[in-house]
Short mmCIF file of C-alpha atoms in Angstrom, two decimals:
data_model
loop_
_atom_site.label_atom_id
_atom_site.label_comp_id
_atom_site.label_asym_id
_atom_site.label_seq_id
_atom_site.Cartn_x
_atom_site.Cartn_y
_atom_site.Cartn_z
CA UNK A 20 -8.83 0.36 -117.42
CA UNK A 21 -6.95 2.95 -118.63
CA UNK A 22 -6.20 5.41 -115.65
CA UNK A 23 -5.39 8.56 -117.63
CA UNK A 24 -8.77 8.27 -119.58
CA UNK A 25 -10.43 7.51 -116.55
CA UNK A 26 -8.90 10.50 -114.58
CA UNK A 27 -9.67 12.82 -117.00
CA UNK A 28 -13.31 12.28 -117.73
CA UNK A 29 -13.81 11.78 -113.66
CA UNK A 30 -12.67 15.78 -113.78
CA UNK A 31 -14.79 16.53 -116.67
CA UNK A 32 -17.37 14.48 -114.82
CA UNK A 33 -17.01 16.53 -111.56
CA UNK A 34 -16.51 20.03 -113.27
CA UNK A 35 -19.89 19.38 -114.90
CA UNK A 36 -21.31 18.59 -110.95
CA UNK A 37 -19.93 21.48 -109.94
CA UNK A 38 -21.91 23.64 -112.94
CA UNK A 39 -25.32 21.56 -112.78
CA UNK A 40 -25.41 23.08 -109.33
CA UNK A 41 -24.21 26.71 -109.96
CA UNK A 42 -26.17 27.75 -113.10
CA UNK A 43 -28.80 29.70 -112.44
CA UNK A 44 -31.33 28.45 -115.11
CA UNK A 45 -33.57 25.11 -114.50
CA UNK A 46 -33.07 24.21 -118.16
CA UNK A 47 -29.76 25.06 -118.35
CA UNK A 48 -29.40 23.02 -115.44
CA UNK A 49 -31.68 20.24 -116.81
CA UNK A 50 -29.33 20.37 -119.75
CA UNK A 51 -26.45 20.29 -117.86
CA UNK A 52 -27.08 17.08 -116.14
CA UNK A 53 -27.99 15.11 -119.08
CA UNK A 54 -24.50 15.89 -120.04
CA UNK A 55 -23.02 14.68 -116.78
CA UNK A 56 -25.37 11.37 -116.77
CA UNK A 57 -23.44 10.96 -120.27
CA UNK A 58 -20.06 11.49 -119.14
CA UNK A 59 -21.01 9.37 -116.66
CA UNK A 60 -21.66 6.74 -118.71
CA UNK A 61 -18.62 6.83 -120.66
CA UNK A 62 -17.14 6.43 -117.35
CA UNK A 63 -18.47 2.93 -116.33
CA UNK A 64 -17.72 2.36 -120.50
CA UNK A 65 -14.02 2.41 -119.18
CA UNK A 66 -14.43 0.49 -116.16
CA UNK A 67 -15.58 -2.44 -118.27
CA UNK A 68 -19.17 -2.28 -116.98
CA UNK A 69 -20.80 -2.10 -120.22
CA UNK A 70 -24.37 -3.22 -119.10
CA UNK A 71 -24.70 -0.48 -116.55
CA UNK A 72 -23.28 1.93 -119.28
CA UNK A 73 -26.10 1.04 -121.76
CA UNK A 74 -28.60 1.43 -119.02
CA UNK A 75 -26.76 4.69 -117.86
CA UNK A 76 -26.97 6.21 -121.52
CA UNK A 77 -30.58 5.10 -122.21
CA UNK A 78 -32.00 5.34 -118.55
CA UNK A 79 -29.68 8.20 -116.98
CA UNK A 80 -29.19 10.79 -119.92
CA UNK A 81 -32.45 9.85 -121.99
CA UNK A 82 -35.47 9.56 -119.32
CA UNK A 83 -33.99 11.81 -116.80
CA UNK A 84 -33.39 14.40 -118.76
CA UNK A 85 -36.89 14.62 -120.88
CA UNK A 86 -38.68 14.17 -117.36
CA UNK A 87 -36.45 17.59 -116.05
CA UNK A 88 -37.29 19.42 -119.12
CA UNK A 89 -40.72 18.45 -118.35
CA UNK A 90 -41.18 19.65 -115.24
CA UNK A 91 -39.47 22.56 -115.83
CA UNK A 92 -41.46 23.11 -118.90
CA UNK A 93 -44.58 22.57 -116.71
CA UNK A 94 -43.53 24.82 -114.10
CA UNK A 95 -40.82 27.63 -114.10
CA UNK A 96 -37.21 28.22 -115.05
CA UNK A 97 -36.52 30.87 -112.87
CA UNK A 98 -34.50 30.15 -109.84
CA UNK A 99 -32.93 32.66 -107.31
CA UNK A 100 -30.00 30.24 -106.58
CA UNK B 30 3.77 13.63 -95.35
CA UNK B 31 6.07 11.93 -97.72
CA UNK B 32 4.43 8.91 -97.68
CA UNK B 33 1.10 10.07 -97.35
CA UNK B 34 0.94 11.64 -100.76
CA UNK B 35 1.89 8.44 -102.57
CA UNK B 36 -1.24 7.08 -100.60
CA UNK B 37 -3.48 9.45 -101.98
CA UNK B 38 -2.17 9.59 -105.39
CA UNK B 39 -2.72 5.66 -105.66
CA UNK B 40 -6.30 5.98 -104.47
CA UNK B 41 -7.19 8.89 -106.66
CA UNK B 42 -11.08 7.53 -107.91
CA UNK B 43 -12.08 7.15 -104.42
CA UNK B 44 -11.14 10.58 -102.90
CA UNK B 45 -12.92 12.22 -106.08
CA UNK B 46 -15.69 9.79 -105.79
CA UNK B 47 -15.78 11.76 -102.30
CA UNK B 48 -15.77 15.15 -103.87
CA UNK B 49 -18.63 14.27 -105.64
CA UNK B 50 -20.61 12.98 -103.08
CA UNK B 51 -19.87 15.86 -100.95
CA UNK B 52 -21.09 17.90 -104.05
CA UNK B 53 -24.18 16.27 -104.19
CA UNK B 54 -24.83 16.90 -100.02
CA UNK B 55 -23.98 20.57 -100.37
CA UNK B 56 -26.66 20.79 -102.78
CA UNK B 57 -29.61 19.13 -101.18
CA UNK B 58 -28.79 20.97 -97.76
CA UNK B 59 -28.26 24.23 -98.93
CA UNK B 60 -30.15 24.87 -102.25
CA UNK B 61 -33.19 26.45 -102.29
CA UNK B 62 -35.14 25.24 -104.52
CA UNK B 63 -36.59 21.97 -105.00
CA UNK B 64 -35.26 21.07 -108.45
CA UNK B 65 -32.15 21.79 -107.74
CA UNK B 66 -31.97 20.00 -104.72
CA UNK B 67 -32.92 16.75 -106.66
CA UNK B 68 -29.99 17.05 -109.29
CA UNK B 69 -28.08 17.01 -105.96
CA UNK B 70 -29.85 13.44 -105.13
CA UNK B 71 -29.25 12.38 -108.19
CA UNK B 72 -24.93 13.56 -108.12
CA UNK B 73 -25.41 11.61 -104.34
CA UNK B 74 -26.49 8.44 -105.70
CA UNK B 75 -24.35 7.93 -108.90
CA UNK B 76 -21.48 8.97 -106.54
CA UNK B 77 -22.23 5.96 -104.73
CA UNK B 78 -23.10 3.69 -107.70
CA UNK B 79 -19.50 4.86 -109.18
CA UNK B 80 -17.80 3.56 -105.60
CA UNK B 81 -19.51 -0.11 -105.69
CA UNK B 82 -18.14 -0.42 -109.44
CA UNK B 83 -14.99 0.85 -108.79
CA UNK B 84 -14.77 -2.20 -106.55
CA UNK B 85 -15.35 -4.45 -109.05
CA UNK B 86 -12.42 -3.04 -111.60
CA UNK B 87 -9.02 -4.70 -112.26
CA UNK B 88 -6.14 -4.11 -113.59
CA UNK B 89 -6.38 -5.43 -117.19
CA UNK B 90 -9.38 -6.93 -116.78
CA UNK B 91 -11.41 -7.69 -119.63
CA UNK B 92 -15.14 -7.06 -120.15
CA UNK B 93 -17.65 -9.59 -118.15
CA UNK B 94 -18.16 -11.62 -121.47
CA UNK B 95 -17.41 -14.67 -123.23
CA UNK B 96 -15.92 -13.94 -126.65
CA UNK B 97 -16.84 -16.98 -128.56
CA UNK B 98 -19.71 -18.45 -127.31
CA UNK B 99 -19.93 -21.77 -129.51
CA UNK B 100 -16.91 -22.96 -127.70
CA UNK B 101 -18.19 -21.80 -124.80
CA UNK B 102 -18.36 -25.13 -123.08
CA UNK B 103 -14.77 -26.79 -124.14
CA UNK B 104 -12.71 -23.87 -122.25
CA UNK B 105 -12.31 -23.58 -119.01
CA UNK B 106 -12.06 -19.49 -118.38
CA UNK B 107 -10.21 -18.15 -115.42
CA UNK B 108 -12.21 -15.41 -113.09
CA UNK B 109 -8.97 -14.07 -112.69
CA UNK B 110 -8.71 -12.34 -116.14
CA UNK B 111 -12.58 -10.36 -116.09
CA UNK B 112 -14.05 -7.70 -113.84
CA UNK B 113 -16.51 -8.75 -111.16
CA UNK B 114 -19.67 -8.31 -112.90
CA UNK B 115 -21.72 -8.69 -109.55
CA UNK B 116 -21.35 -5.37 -108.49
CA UNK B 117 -22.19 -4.04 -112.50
CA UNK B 118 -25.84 -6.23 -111.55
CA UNK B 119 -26.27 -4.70 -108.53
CA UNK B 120 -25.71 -1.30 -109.50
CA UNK B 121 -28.42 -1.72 -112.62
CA UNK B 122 -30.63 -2.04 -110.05
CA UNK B 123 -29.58 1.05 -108.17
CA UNK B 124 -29.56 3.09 -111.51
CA UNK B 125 -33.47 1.67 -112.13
CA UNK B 126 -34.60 2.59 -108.79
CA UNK B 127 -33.24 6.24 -108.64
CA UNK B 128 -35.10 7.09 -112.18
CA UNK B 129 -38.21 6.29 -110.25
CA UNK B 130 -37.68 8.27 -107.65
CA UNK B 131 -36.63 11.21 -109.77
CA UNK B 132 -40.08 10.20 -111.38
CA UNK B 133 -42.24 10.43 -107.95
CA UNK B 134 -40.30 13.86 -107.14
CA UNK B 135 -40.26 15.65 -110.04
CA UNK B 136 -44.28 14.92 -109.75
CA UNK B 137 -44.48 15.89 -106.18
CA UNK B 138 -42.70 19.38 -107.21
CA UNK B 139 -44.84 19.87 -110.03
CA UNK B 140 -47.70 19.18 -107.76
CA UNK B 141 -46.00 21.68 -105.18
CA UNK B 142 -45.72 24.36 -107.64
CA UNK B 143 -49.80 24.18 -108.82
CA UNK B 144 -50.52 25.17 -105.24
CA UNK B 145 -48.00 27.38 -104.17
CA UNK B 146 -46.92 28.68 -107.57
CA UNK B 147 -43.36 28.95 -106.22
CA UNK B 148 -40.32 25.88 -106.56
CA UNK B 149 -38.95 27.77 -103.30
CA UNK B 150 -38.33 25.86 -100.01
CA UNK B 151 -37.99 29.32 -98.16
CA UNK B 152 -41.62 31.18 -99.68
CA UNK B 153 -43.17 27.60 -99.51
CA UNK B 154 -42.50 27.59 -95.61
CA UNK B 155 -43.52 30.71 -95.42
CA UNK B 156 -46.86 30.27 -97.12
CA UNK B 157 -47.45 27.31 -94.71
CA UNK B 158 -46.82 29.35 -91.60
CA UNK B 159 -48.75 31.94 -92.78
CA UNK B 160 -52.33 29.97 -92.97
#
């Protein structure tokens, strides 16, 4: 493991957290956390877990994301917080 | 406090694993609306998937697989010089069960919003008081 990688995408990863929460669009947000599910999964690429990354990437960025954008798509995008 | 800062430095993943988790609380507890309060499940529970294979890491360890598998049998290889995979299995799991349950929710709030026409906890309460 290489720490300075792994520190640096663990900020990227929590910055991204921090701006899933705080935007103030559901498909923004929806968009938002398909990109943290990736980071994510470059993450667990670095801590030699590459089976759970594979799952991560297909299961964690792919599904999760199209079934946000789905709901969000079948109901509204407008949130007050 | 001198030697508490070492300390911390040396344990950095774990005290931003907590970050995140904390993160992840703050936004099912005081969000108000329903899909946002299930991106905050979801931070919660790869927060905690990230701590169980963060167990499993060492230093220099190689990845959990045998690199030339038609000698497989003649070597002896030394658990020493891989990462614990067992946590990676268990964690596979973890990551299979919470896209279900994002699954069942996100149906639930779609369900929510038919009836109510409103992803709000607040005007969703209010609606039920109201009858």
């Amino acid at each position: 493991m290489i720490w300075q990688l792994d520190l640096a995408i663990l900020t990227l990863v929590i910055v991204t957290a921090v701006a899933t929460i705080a935007v103030k669009d559901l498909l923004g947000c929806a968009i938002l956390f398909g990109a943290y599910s990736f980071l994510m999964c470059l993450l667990w690429a670095i801590m030699a877990a590459v089976d759970v990354a594979f799952t991560e990437a297909s299961v964690g960025a792919g599904v999760s994301t199209v079934f946000f954008v789905a709901a969000v798509f079948r109901t509204t995008r407008r949130t007050r917080d | 406090m001198s030697e508490l800062i070492p300390l911390i430095v040396a344990k950095y993943n774990y005290w931003l694993y907590i970050i995140l988790m904390m993160i992840g609380l703050y936004a099912m507890i005081a969000k108000n609306n329903l899909v946002k309060k299930l991106v905050g499940m979801n931070i919660f529970q790869t927060s905690i998937i990230l701590f169980y294979v963060s167990i499993g890491c060492k230093k220099g360890g190689t990845i959990p697989i045998i690199h030339h598998g038609i000698h497989a049998g003649r070597h002896v290889v030394d658990p020493a010089h891989y990462v614990n995979p067992l946590p990676h299995v268990l964690m596979l799991t973890a990551i299979v069960v919470s896209v279900s349950t994002l699954g069942v929710a996100l149906a639930l709030a779609v369900k929510i919003y038919n009836r109510y026409k409103t992803l709000e906890e607040d005007e969703i309460l209010a609606r039920l008081r109201a009858k």
